[in-house]
Amino acid sequence: MKQCNVRQFFAQYPNDETCLEHLFNVRFGQGHECPKCKRAAKWYRLQSEQAFSCQWCGHHIHPMVGSIFEKSRTPLQLWFYAIFLFTTTRNGVAAKELQRQLGVTYKTAWRMADRIRTHMANVDGDGMLSGTVEVDETYVGGYKKGAHGGQGKAVVLGMLQQDGELVTEVVPDRKRDTLAKHVVDHVEFGSTLNTDELPSYKPLDVAYDHQTVNHSKGEYVGDLGQTTNSIEGFFSQLKRTIAGTHIYVSDKHLWKYAKECEYRFNRRMTPELMLGELLSRFPELDA
């Protein structure tokens, strides 16, 4: 199955009404039990508001409430199209590009992009990794004036299961307690860890089969086949996205950009499923 193109997108979601119907169907659907009268009901579309009414007691259901679309005055079709753009790009979508594409203000475009990235992070989730897991960290951002050794840069930790999922975390530093905590939170005990020779990873020897590669000696694949090449490849993509599309990302919001890239990376083999997933799953409603 190929990814949805622009023509197919507008054929499937030609107007706000169709988009609202879609939200109702994926979240509730006809026959949904009314939370007020507790009866399976047929739901009728209200023309006066973006809601559906129970056939028995008239209780209203608002499909947008609780989702990223709640309290937005931007047409729902534009929201869907913005999500479509996020799923068809390799290097992300800048707020200025959304502003141009959607014909909204920059403030609105930035807010939409921010909510979509958070939604992508929620849908992706952070499951436990196992088997062989590559672990590495990288610096993102610019130096403070006169700084060295990474001062002023943000640290992104990446954990990638071989032939499996990726998890990223923005961490405050590269100290052993910091890195070990996040690895333990996301990697099952007894797994094989592939890292470089950063001393902060040494305490993980106790709980994991810890194998290292010595980059300082030009080693990128160890004697046992251990490597961190795949997670380093992801970091390269993340930095190209930030530098090429967004130019600058603040430390405060960096985690969302990392999670956006993580979401896209984890679906690299099935990109055609991203749009339907983002328009059908709303895990933030259960948070």
mmCIF file of N, CA and C in Angstrom, residues 149-193:
data_model
loop_
_atom_site.group_PDB
_atom_site.id
_atom_site.type_symbol
_atom_site.label_atom_id
_atom_site.label_comp_id
_atom_site.label_asym_id
_atom_site.label_seq_id
_atom_site.Cartn_x
_atom_site.Cartn_y
_atom_site.Cartn_z
ATOM 1 N N GLY A 149 33.149 21.511 25.585
ATOM 2 C CA GLY A 149 32.733 20.230 26.140
ATOM 3 C C GLY A 149 31.241 20.005 26.175
ATOM 4 N N GLY A 150 30.519 20.629 25.284
ATOM 5 C CA GLY A 150 29.074 20.419 25.237
ATOM 6 C C GLY A 150 28.275 21.376 26.082
ATOM 7 N N GLN A 151 28.920 22.285 26.805
ATOM 8 C CA GLN A 151 28.191 23.234 27.643
ATOM 9 C C GLN A 151 27.277 24.104 26.784
ATOM 10 N N GLY A 152 26.040 24.250 27.220
ATOM 11 C CA GLY A 152 25.086 25.044 26.470
ATOM 12 C C GLY A 152 24.276 24.245 25.472
ATOM 13 N N LYS A 153 24.683 22.994 25.236
ATOM 14 C CA LYS A 153 23.944 22.136 24.321
ATOM 15 C C LYS A 153 22.991 21.224 25.099
ATOM 16 N N ALA A 154 21.921 20.824 24.459
ATOM 17 C CA ALA A 154 20.999 19.863 25.062
ATOM 18 C C ALA A 154 21.478 18.451 24.734
ATOM 19 N N VAL A 155 21.147 17.502 25.605
ATOM 20 C CA VAL A 155 21.556 16.109 25.422
ATOM 21 C C VAL A 155 20.334 15.261 25.091
ATOM 22 N N VAL A 156 20.409 14.533 23.989
ATOM 23 C CA VAL A 156 19.343 13.597 23.603
ATOM 24 C C VAL A 156 19.892 12.183 23.717
ATOM 25 N N LEU A 157 19.217 11.355 24.500
ATOM 26 C CA LEU A 157 19.583 9.952 24.658
ATOM 27 C C LEU A 157 18.698 9.111 23.747
ATOM 28 N N GLY A 158 19.318 8.178 23.037
ATOM 29 C CA GLY A 158 18.563 7.306 22.145
ATOM 30 C C GLY A 158 18.801 5.851 22.478
ATOM 31 N N MET A 159 17.748 5.041 22.446
ATOM 32 C CA MET A 159 17.819 3.599 22.699
ATOM 33 C C MET A 159 17.073 2.900 21.580
ATOM 34 N N LEU A 160 17.781 2.094 20.801
ATOM 35 C CA LEU A 160 17.207 1.472 19.608
ATOM 36 C C LEU A 160 17.354 -0.040 19.665
ATOM 37 N N GLN A 161 16.213 -0.735 19.704
ATOM 38 C CA GLN A 161 16.225 -2.201 19.692
ATOM 39 C C GLN A 161 16.518 -2.688 18.284
ATOM 40 N N GLN A 162 17.399 -3.663 18.180
ATOM 41 C CA GLN A 162 17.751 -4.208 16.869
ATOM 42 C C GLN A 162 16.505 -4.765 16.184
ATOM 43 N N ASP A 163 16.238 -4.256 14.982
ATOM 44 C CA ASP A 163 15.040 -4.633 14.213
ATOM 45 C C ASP A 163 13.755 -4.326 14.980
ATOM 46 N N GLY A 164 13.801 -3.289 15.826
ATOM 47 C CA GLY A 164 12.626 -2.956 16.611
ATOM 48 C C GLY A 164 12.438 -1.468 16.802
ATOM 49 N N GLU A 165 11.903 -1.110 17.974
ATOM 50 C CA GLU A 165 11.494 0.258 18.245
ATOM 51 C C GLU A 165 12.644 1.126 18.747
ATOM 52 N N LEU A 166 12.437 2.423 18.572
ATOM 53 C CA LEU A 166 13.359 3.442 19.071
ATOM 54 C C LEU A 166 12.673 4.241 20.171
ATOM 55 N N VAL A 167 13.423 4.603 21.214
ATOM 56 C CA VAL A 167 12.933 5.494 22.264
ATOM 57 C C VAL A 167 13.958 6.605 22.447
ATOM 58 N N THR A 168 13.495 7.855 22.492
ATOM 59 C CA THR A 168 14.381 8.982 22.737
ATOM 60 C C THR A 168 13.967 9.698 24.019
ATOM 61 N N GLU A 169 14.917 10.289 24.678
ATOM 62 C CA GLU A 169 14.661 11.097 25.868
ATOM 63 C C GLU A 169 15.625 12.283 25.852
ATOM 64 N N VAL A 170 15.120 13.467 26.124
ATOM 65 C CA VAL A 170 15.987 14.621 26.346
ATOM 66 C C VAL A 170 16.368 14.602 27.822
ATOM 67 N N VAL A 171 17.667 14.534 28.098
ATOM 68 C CA VAL A 171 18.154 14.385 29.477
ATOM 69 C C VAL A 171 18.990 15.602 29.862
ATOM 70 N N PRO A 172 19.107 15.884 31.165
ATOM 71 C CA PRO A 172 19.815 17.097 31.585
ATOM 72 C C PRO A 172 21.322 17.043 31.420
ATOM 73 N N ASP A 173 21.920 15.823 31.431
ATOM 74 C CA ASP A 173 23.376 15.711 31.334
ATOM 75 C C ASP A 173 23.747 14.279 30.960
ATOM 76 N N ARG A 174 25.062 14.016 30.918
ATOM 77 C CA ARG A 174 25.562 12.688 30.541
ATOM 78 C C ARG A 174 26.137 11.936 31.745
ATOM 79 N N LYS A 175 25.747 12.329 32.943
ATOM 80 C CA LYS A 175 26.259 11.678 34.138
ATOM 81 C C LYS A 175 25.707 10.260 34.255
ATOM 82 N N ARG A 176 26.440 9.415 34.993
ATOM 83 C CA ARG A 176 26.065 7.998 35.061
ATOM 84 C C ARG A 176 24.683 7.772 35.667
ATOM 85 N N ASP A 177 24.334 8.519 36.720
ATOM 86 C CA ASP A 177 23.019 8.323 37.337
ATOM 87 C C ASP A 177 21.891 8.704 36.382
ATOM 88 N N THR A 178 22.117 9.760 35.609
ATOM 89 C CA THR A 178 21.099 10.220 34.663
ATOM 90 C C THR A 178 20.874 9.205 33.559
ATOM 91 N N LEU A 179 21.955 8.781 32.900
ATOM 92 C CA LEU A 179 21.825 7.858 31.777
ATOM 93 C C LEU A 179 21.325 6.489 32.240
ATOM 94 N N ALA A 180 21.861 6.010 33.376
ATOM 95 C CA ALA A 180 21.457 4.690 33.861
ATOM 96 C C ALA A 180 19.968 4.639 34.180
ATOM 97 N N LYS A 181 19.441 5.716 34.772
ATOM 98 C CA LYS A 181 18.020 5.744 35.122
ATOM 99 C C LYS A 181 17.145 5.576 33.891
ATOM 100 N N HIS A 182 17.471 6.293 32.831
ATOM 101 C CA HIS A 182 16.632 6.232 31.632
ATOM 102 C C HIS A 182 16.778 4.896 30.905
ATOM 103 N N VAL A 183 17.977 4.328 30.913
ATOM 104 C CA VAL A 183 18.157 3.013 30.300
ATOM 105 C C VAL A 183 17.345 1.968 31.059
ATOM 106 N N VAL A 184 17.418 1.989 32.388
ATOM 107 C CA VAL A 184 16.662 1.035 33.202
ATOM 108 C C VAL A 184 15.156 1.205 32.995
ATOM 109 N N ASP A 185 14.707 2.435 32.788
ATOM 110 C CA ASP A 185 13.279 2.703 32.576
ATOM 111 C C ASP A 185 12.761 2.140 31.264
ATOM 112 N N HIS A 186 13.662 1.962 30.292
ATOM 113 C CA HIS A 186 13.194 1.617 28.939
ATOM 114 C C HIS A 186 13.757 0.315 28.376
ATOM 115 N N VAL A 187 14.737 -0.301 29.053
ATOM 116 C CA VAL A 187 15.340 -1.530 28.526
ATOM 117 C C VAL A 187 15.229 -2.632 29.579
ATOM 118 N N GLU A 188 14.709 -3.781 29.181
ATOM 119 C CA GLU A 188 14.530 -4.895 30.111
ATOM 120 C C GLU A 188 15.869 -5.422 30.603
ATOM 121 N N PHE A 189 15.912 -5.757 31.895
ATOM 122 C CA PHE A 189 17.122 -6.341 32.480
ATOM 123 C C PHE A 189 17.510 -7.613 31.723
ATOM 124 N N GLY A 190 18.814 -7.813 31.570
ATOM 125 C CA GLY A 190 19.304 -9.002 30.889
ATOM 126 C C GLY A 190 19.498 -8.809 29.402
ATOM 127 N N SER A 191 19.031 -7.679 28.866
ATOM 128 C CA SER A 191 19.215 -7.405 27.437
ATOM 129 C C SER A 191 20.688 -7.126 27.147
ATOM 130 N N THR A 192 21.030 -7.190 25.881
ATOM 131 C CA THR A 192 22.380 -6.840 25.443
ATOM 132 C C THR A 192 22.417 -5.365 25.090
ATOM 133 N N LEU A 193 23.320 -4.628 25.717
ATOM 134 C CA LEU A 193 23.472 -3.202 25.437
ATOM 135 C C LEU A 193 24.730 -2.971 24.621
#
